[in-house]
Amino acid sequence: MTAQAGICAEPNLHAHYLMFNILPEGNVSVVNALAKIPALWQELEQEYPDANFSGLVAIGNQVWDELYPNARPTELAAFPAQQQGQRVAPETPFDLFFQLRSDRLDVAYIAVQKVMALLAGIVELKDERQGFRYLDCRDMTGFVDGTENPQGEDRAQVALVQEGRFAGGSYIHVQHYRHKMARWQKLAITVQEDIYGRTKPDNIEYESAQKAPTAHTKRTSLKDAAGNNMEILRQSMPWGTANAQGLVFIACCNTPVNFTRMLDSMFVPDDQGHFDHLTLFTQAETGAAFFAPDQEWLSSKGDIT
């Protein structure tokens, strides 16, 4: 099976993110439209070879069975919402998620317009966000983002289902974070570094013994019962306006379990009351769970035996 290129793509300069809900009676038309997506991705890649374009469409947990009733990814489930006082990671379901990435902003916008034309009259655009590379792949907090990402062939091993009917697909979780920048910028750099567990200018991770139990890198570096690292592939990018800044967080994985465990570790206090203190300086405004099927699944409208 051929995975959608946007799942494992290397970092780009620009991205556009679209969230849609399907209009009443639109399911059949949406399945027919999604069947044209692999050809659209190929068209854009070939027409603008200098842009390093990659596309990704993923189908929401709640609508999957209506679009593809014959088979369902075994682990596809609702977004694992969190609420700990004022620290919240809400579930805000959407039917379709598009990630359109490119090294040329104009090509990303051309892709947006082609997707909008393809889905005209059958979906409603619910959320739109533009992402961009900030400095040397840093988050708007000033720290390098995605340092722990798998590299090379490991990207596919972590991000893609390896066997079965949905091989080549990926479980996708998307959150839009809005940073509390005024509060964050009041902190001394050393305090910021302790919150991350990593130095800011040169991106050197603290030794494990030096990390506070509340450090972001401590709370998100997890192992399973067998001692294996619970990895995800992050495809996140910053967003920003004159008045607000944040992160479009995107997790791609061969199972939703890893992301769920990480979010739990970030938000839920452990037996000593420790949680990820980075959650005190950023607020998740959306949270949705999707599955991004392989290109053949899309083209065949899910009619794969």
Short mmCIF file of N, CA, C and O in Angstrom, two decimals, residues 86-173:
data_model
loop_
_atom_site.label_atom_id
_atom_site.label_comp_id
_atom_site.label_asym_id
_atom_site.label_seq_id
_atom_site.Cartn_x
_atom_site.Cartn_y
_atom_site.Cartn_z
N GLN A 86 -8.01 24.27 35.25
CA GLN A 86 -7.98 25.17 34.10
C GLN A 86 -7.11 24.64 32.97
O GLN A 86 -7.09 25.23 31.88
N ARG A 87 -6.41 23.55 33.19
CA ARG A 87 -5.58 22.95 32.15
C ARG A 87 -6.44 21.95 31.37
O ARG A 87 -6.84 20.92 31.92
N VAL A 88 -6.72 22.29 30.14
CA VAL A 88 -7.71 21.53 29.37
C VAL A 88 -7.15 21.16 28.00
O VAL A 88 -6.47 21.95 27.35
N ALA A 89 -7.45 19.93 27.58
CA ALA A 89 -7.22 19.50 26.19
C ALA A 89 -8.54 18.95 25.69
O ALA A 89 -8.85 17.77 25.87
N PRO A 90 -9.37 19.79 25.07
CA PRO A 90 -10.74 19.39 24.73
C PRO A 90 -10.81 18.48 23.51
O PRO A 90 -9.87 18.44 22.70
N GLU A 91 -11.93 17.77 23.39
CA GLU A 91 -12.24 17.07 22.15
C GLU A 91 -13.17 17.96 21.33
O GLU A 91 -14.21 18.41 21.81
N THR A 92 -12.78 18.24 20.08
CA THR A 92 -13.61 19.02 19.16
C THR A 92 -13.63 18.26 17.83
O THR A 92 -12.83 18.53 16.94
N PRO A 93 -14.52 17.29 17.68
CA PRO A 93 -14.47 16.41 16.50
C PRO A 93 -14.70 17.17 15.20
O PRO A 93 -15.50 18.12 15.12
N PHE A 94 -14.00 16.73 14.16
CA PHE A 94 -14.22 17.18 12.80
C PHE A 94 -14.26 15.95 11.90
O PHE A 94 -13.70 14.90 12.24
N ASP A 95 -14.90 16.10 10.74
CA ASP A 95 -15.06 14.95 9.84
C ASP A 95 -13.83 14.72 8.97
O ASP A 95 -13.46 13.57 8.72
N LEU A 96 -13.23 15.79 8.50
CA LEU A 96 -12.09 15.67 7.59
C LEU A 96 -10.99 16.64 8.00
O LEU A 96 -11.27 17.78 8.39
N PHE A 97 -9.75 16.18 7.89
CA PHE A 97 -8.58 17.02 8.15
C PHE A 97 -7.66 16.97 6.94
O PHE A 97 -7.31 15.90 6.44
N PHE A 98 -7.26 18.14 6.46
CA PHE A 98 -6.31 18.25 5.36
C PHE A 98 -5.06 18.98 5.84
O PHE A 98 -5.15 20.04 6.48
N GLN A 99 -3.90 18.41 5.53
CA GLN A 99 -2.61 19.04 5.76
C GLN A 99 -1.97 19.23 4.39
O GLN A 99 -1.71 18.26 3.67
N LEU A 100 -1.70 20.47 4.02
CA LEU A 100 -1.14 20.82 2.71
C LEU A 100 0.17 21.56 2.95
O LEU A 100 0.17 22.69 3.43
N ARG A 101 1.29 20.90 2.65
CA ARG A 101 2.59 21.45 2.99
C ARG A 101 3.45 21.65 1.75
O ARG A 101 3.38 20.88 0.79
N SER A 102 4.27 22.70 1.81
CA SER A 102 5.08 23.05 0.65
C SER A 102 6.19 23.99 1.08
O SER A 102 6.10 24.64 2.12
N ASP A 103 7.24 24.06 0.28
CA ASP A 103 8.28 25.06 0.50
C ASP A 103 7.95 26.37 -0.21
O ASP A 103 8.72 27.33 -0.12
N ARG A 104 6.83 26.40 -0.91
CA ARG A 104 6.34 27.62 -1.55
C ARG A 104 4.95 27.92 -1.03
O ARG A 104 4.04 27.08 -1.14
N LEU A 105 4.76 29.11 -0.49
CA LEU A 105 3.47 29.48 0.06
C LEU A 105 2.40 29.51 -1.03
O LEU A 105 1.25 29.11 -0.78
N ASP A 106 2.77 29.95 -2.23
CA ASP A 106 1.77 30.01 -3.29
C ASP A 106 1.27 28.63 -3.68
O ASP A 106 0.08 28.43 -3.95
N VAL A 107 2.15 27.64 -3.68
CA VAL A 107 1.73 26.28 -4.03
C VAL A 107 0.81 25.71 -2.95
O VAL A 107 -0.17 25.02 -3.25
N ALA A 108 1.12 25.98 -1.68
CA ALA A 108 0.23 25.54 -0.61
C ALA A 108 -1.16 26.16 -0.80
O ALA A 108 -2.18 25.48 -0.61
N TYR A 109 -1.20 27.41 -1.21
CA TYR A 109 -2.49 28.08 -1.41
C TYR A 109 -3.21 27.51 -2.63
O TYR A 109 -4.44 27.36 -2.62
N ILE A 110 -2.47 27.20 -3.69
CA ILE A 110 -3.08 26.56 -4.85
C ILE A 110 -3.72 25.23 -4.44
O ILE A 110 -4.84 24.90 -4.86
N ALA A 111 -3.03 24.48 -3.60
CA ALA A 111 -3.58 23.21 -3.11
C ALA A 111 -4.86 23.45 -2.32
O ALA A 111 -5.84 22.70 -2.46
N VAL A 112 -4.89 24.50 -1.50
CA VAL A 112 -6.10 24.84 -0.75
C VAL A 112 -7.26 25.08 -1.70
O VAL A 112 -8.37 24.55 -1.50
N GLN A 113 -7.01 25.86 -2.73
CA GLN A 113 -8.09 26.18 -3.66
C GLN A 113 -8.58 24.95 -4.42
O GLN A 113 -9.79 24.81 -4.69
N LYS A 114 -7.70 24.04 -4.75
CA LYS A 114 -8.10 22.81 -5.44
C LYS A 114 -8.93 21.92 -4.52
O LYS A 114 -9.91 21.30 -4.96
N VAL A 115 -8.55 21.83 -3.26
CA VAL A 115 -9.33 21.05 -2.31
C VAL A 115 -10.71 21.68 -2.11
O VAL A 115 -11.74 20.98 -2.08
N MET A 116 -10.76 23.00 -1.99
CA MET A 116 -12.04 23.68 -1.81
C MET A 116 -12.95 23.45 -3.01
O MET A 116 -14.16 23.24 -2.86
N ALA A 117 -12.39 23.49 -4.20
CA ALA A 117 -13.20 23.25 -5.41
C ALA A 117 -13.70 21.82 -5.46
O ALA A 117 -14.85 21.56 -5.83
N LEU A 118 -12.84 20.87 -5.07
CA LEU A 118 -13.22 19.46 -5.11
C LEU A 118 -14.36 19.16 -4.15
O LEU A 118 -15.24 18.32 -4.45
N LEU A 119 -14.39 19.85 -3.01
CA LEU A 119 -15.38 19.56 -1.97
C LEU A 119 -16.52 20.57 -1.93
O LEU A 119 -17.37 20.52 -1.03
N ALA A 120 -16.59 21.47 -2.89
CA ALA A 120 -17.59 22.54 -2.89
C ALA A 120 -19.00 21.97 -2.85
O ALA A 120 -19.35 21.06 -3.60
N GLY A 121 -19.79 22.49 -1.91
CA GLY A 121 -21.20 22.11 -1.83
C GLY A 121 -21.49 20.86 -1.02
O GLY A 121 -22.66 20.53 -0.79
N ILE A 122 -20.46 20.16 -0.58
CA ILE A 122 -20.69 18.91 0.16
C ILE A 122 -20.07 18.93 1.55
O ILE A 122 -20.30 18.02 2.34
N VAL A 123 -19.28 19.96 1.86
CA VAL A 123 -18.69 20.09 3.18
C VAL A 123 -18.78 21.54 3.63
O VAL A 123 -19.02 22.45 2.83
N GLU A 124 -18.57 21.74 4.93
CA GLU A 124 -18.50 23.08 5.51
C GLU A 124 -17.13 23.25 6.16
O GLU A 124 -16.72 22.41 6.97
N LEU A 125 -16.42 24.30 5.79
CA LEU A 125 -15.13 24.59 6.39
C LEU A 125 -15.34 25.10 7.82
O LEU A 125 -16.00 26.10 8.04
N LYS A 126 -14.77 24.38 8.79
CA LYS A 126 -14.98 24.72 10.19
C LYS A 126 -13.77 25.39 10.84
O LYS A 126 -13.91 26.13 11.80
N ASP A 127 -12.57 25.11 10.32
CA ASP A 127 -11.37 25.69 10.91
C ASP A 127 -10.28 25.73 9.86
O ASP A 127 -10.12 24.79 9.08
N GLU A 128 -9.54 26.82 9.85
CA GLU A 128 -8.47 27.02 8.87
C GLU A 128 -7.28 27.63 9.60
O GLU A 128 -7.44 28.58 10.38
N ARG A 129 -6.10 27.11 9.36
CA ARG A 129 -4.90 27.62 10.03
C ARG A 129 -3.72 27.54 9.09
O ARG A 129 -3.57 26.56 8.36
N GLN A 130 -2.89 28.55 9.08
CA GLN A 130 -1.68 28.55 8.26
C GLN A 130 -0.47 28.37 9.16
O GLN A 130 -0.30 29.09 10.16
N GLY A 131 0.37 27.39 8.83
CA GLY A 131 1.58 27.15 9.59
C GLY A 131 2.81 27.59 8.81
O GLY A 131 2.77 27.70 7.59
N PHE A 132 3.89 27.83 9.52
CA PHE A 132 5.12 28.26 8.87
C PHE A 132 6.31 27.83 9.70
O PHE A 132 6.21 27.64 10.92
N ARG A 133 7.46 27.68 9.02
CA ARG A 133 8.70 27.40 9.76
C ARG A 133 9.15 28.67 10.45
O ARG A 133 9.24 29.74 9.83
N TYR A 134 9.44 28.54 11.73
CA TYR A 134 9.91 29.67 12.52
C TYR A 134 11.37 29.43 12.88
O TYR A 134 11.71 28.47 13.56
N LEU A 135 12.24 30.30 12.34
CA LEU A 135 13.67 30.18 12.55
C LEU A 135 14.13 28.76 12.16
O LEU A 135 13.74 28.26 11.12
N ASP A 136 14.93 28.11 13.01
CA ASP A 136 15.43 26.77 12.67
C ASP A 136 14.51 25.70 13.27
O ASP A 136 14.90 24.95 14.15
N CYS A 137 13.27 25.68 12.77
CA CYS A 137 12.24 24.72 13.20
C CYS A 137 11.94 24.86 14.69
O CYS A 137 11.80 23.87 15.42
N ARG A 138 11.78 26.09 15.15
CA ARG A 138 11.46 26.34 16.55
C ARG A 138 9.97 26.62 16.71
O ARG A 138 9.30 27.11 15.81
N ASP A 139 9.49 26.30 17.91
CA ASP A 139 8.16 26.69 18.33
C ASP A 139 8.20 28.18 18.67
O ASP A 139 9.28 28.76 18.87
N MET A 140 7.02 28.82 18.77
CA MET A 140 6.99 30.24 19.09
C MET A 140 7.48 30.54 20.51
O MET A 140 7.76 31.69 20.84
N THR A 141 7.61 29.51 21.34
CA THR A 141 8.23 29.70 22.66
C THR A 141 9.74 29.89 22.56
O THR A 141 10.39 30.25 23.54
N GLY A 142 10.30 29.63 21.37
CA GLY A 142 11.73 29.80 21.16
C GLY A 142 12.54 28.53 21.23
O GLY A 142 13.75 28.56 21.02
N PHE A 143 11.90 27.40 21.50
CA PHE A 143 12.60 26.13 21.60
C PHE A 143 12.41 25.31 20.32
O PHE A 143 11.34 25.36 19.70
N VAL A 144 13.45 24.56 19.94
CA VAL A 144 13.36 23.69 18.76
C VAL A 144 12.26 22.66 18.99
O VAL A 144 12.15 22.05 20.06
N ASP A 145 11.44 22.47 17.97
CA ASP A 145 10.29 21.56 18.06
C ASP A 145 10.60 20.28 17.30
O ASP A 145 11.25 20.30 16.25
N GLY A 146 10.13 19.15 17.82
CA GLY A 146 10.28 17.88 17.12
C GLY A 146 11.65 17.26 17.25
O GLY A 146 12.03 16.41 16.43
N THR A 147 12.41 17.65 18.27
CA THR A 147 13.77 17.11 18.43
C THR A 147 13.77 15.59 18.57
O THR A 147 14.70 14.92 18.09
N GLU A 148 12.75 15.05 19.20
CA GLU A 148 12.69 13.61 19.45
C GLU A 148 12.10 12.82 18.29
O GLU A 148 11.90 11.60 18.40
N ASN A 149 11.81 13.47 17.17
CA ASN A 149 11.20 12.77 16.04
C ASN A 149 12.09 11.65 15.52
O ASN A 149 13.32 11.82 15.43
N PRO A 150 11.50 10.52 15.13
CA PRO A 150 12.30 9.49 14.45
C PRO A 150 12.84 10.02 13.13
O PRO A 150 12.22 10.90 12.51
N GLN A 151 13.97 9.47 12.70
CA GLN A 151 14.63 9.93 11.49
C GLN A 151 14.75 8.79 10.48
O GLN A 151 14.72 7.61 10.84
N GLY A 152 14.88 9.18 9.20
CA GLY A 152 15.11 8.20 8.14
C GLY A 152 14.00 7.17 8.04
O GLY A 152 12.81 7.51 8.12
N GLU A 153 14.37 5.90 7.91
CA GLU A 153 13.40 4.83 7.76
C GLU A 153 12.55 4.65 9.01
O GLU A 153 11.44 4.10 8.94
N ASP A 154 13.05 5.11 10.15
CA ASP A 154 12.28 4.96 11.39
C ASP A 154 11.00 5.79 11.37
O ASP A 154 10.05 5.48 12.10
N ARG A 155 10.98 6.84 10.54
CA ARG A 155 9.77 7.65 10.47
C ARG A 155 8.57 6.81 10.05
O ARG A 155 7.50 6.87 10.65
N ALA A 156 8.76 6.00 9.01
CA ALA A 156 7.67 5.15 8.52
C ALA A 156 7.33 4.06 9.53
O ALA A 156 6.16 3.71 9.71
N GLN A 157 8.34 3.51 10.19
CA GLN A 157 8.08 2.45 11.16
C GLN A 157 7.21 2.97 12.31
O GLN A 157 6.33 2.26 12.79
N VAL A 158 7.45 4.20 12.73
CA VAL A 158 6.69 4.78 13.82
C VAL A 158 5.32 5.27 13.35
O VAL A 158 4.31 5.06 14.03
N ALA A 159 5.26 5.90 12.21
CA ALA A 159 4.05 6.61 11.80
C ALA A 159 3.03 5.73 11.11
O ALA A 159 1.82 6.04 11.15
N LEU A 160 3.44 4.65 10.45
CA LEU A 160 2.54 3.89 9.58
C LEU A 160 2.18 2.53 10.16
O LEU A 160 3.04 1.82 10.70
N VAL A 161 0.92 2.16 10.02
CA VAL A 161 0.49 0.79 10.31
C VAL A 161 1.26 -0.14 9.37
O VAL A 161 1.33 0.11 8.16
N GLN A 162 1.83 -1.19 9.90
CA GLN A 162 2.74 -2.03 9.12
C GLN A 162 2.07 -3.23 8.49
O GLN A 162 2.56 -3.75 7.47
N GLU A 163 0.98 -3.71 9.05
CA GLU A 163 0.37 -4.94 8.56
C GLU A 163 -1.14 -4.82 8.53
O GLU A 163 -1.74 -3.95 9.16
N GLY A 164 -1.76 -5.74 7.75
CA GLY A 164 -3.21 -5.82 7.74
C GLY A 164 -3.85 -4.93 6.69
O GLY A 164 -3.20 -4.33 5.84
N ARG A 165 -5.16 -4.85 6.79
CA ARG A 165 -5.95 -4.14 5.79
C ARG A 165 -5.63 -2.65 5.72
O ARG A 165 -5.79 -2.02 4.68
N PHE A 166 -5.18 -2.10 6.83
CA PHE A 166 -4.91 -0.66 6.86
C PHE A 166 -3.42 -0.33 6.87
O PHE A 166 -3.02 0.76 7.29
N ALA A 167 -2.60 -1.26 6.40
CA ALA A 167 -1.17 -1.00 6.26
C ALA A 167 -0.96 0.22 5.37
O ALA A 167 -1.62 0.39 4.35
N GLY A 168 -0.02 1.07 5.77
CA GLY A 168 0.23 2.30 5.03
C GLY A 168 -0.57 3.47 5.52
O GLY A 168 -0.36 4.61 5.08
N GLY A 169 -1.50 3.22 6.44
CA GLY A 169 -2.27 4.29 7.03
C GLY A 169 -1.67 4.75 8.34
O GLY A 169 -0.68 4.19 8.83
N SER A 170 -2.26 5.79 8.94
CA SER A 170 -1.70 6.36 10.16
C SER A 170 -2.82 6.94 11.02
O SER A 170 -3.77 7.55 10.51
N TYR A 171 -2.68 6.74 12.34
CA TYR A 171 -3.58 7.38 13.30
C TYR A 171 -3.08 8.80 13.54
O TYR A 171 -1.92 9.01 13.88
N ILE A 172 -3.99 9.76 13.35
CA ILE A 172 -3.62 11.17 13.39
C ILE A 172 -4.39 11.86 14.52
O ILE A 172 -5.61 11.71 14.65
N HIS A 173 -3.67 12.62 15.33
CA HIS A 173 -4.29 13.46 16.35
C HIS A 173 -3.84 14.90 16.11
O HIS A 173 -2.65 15.16 15.92
#
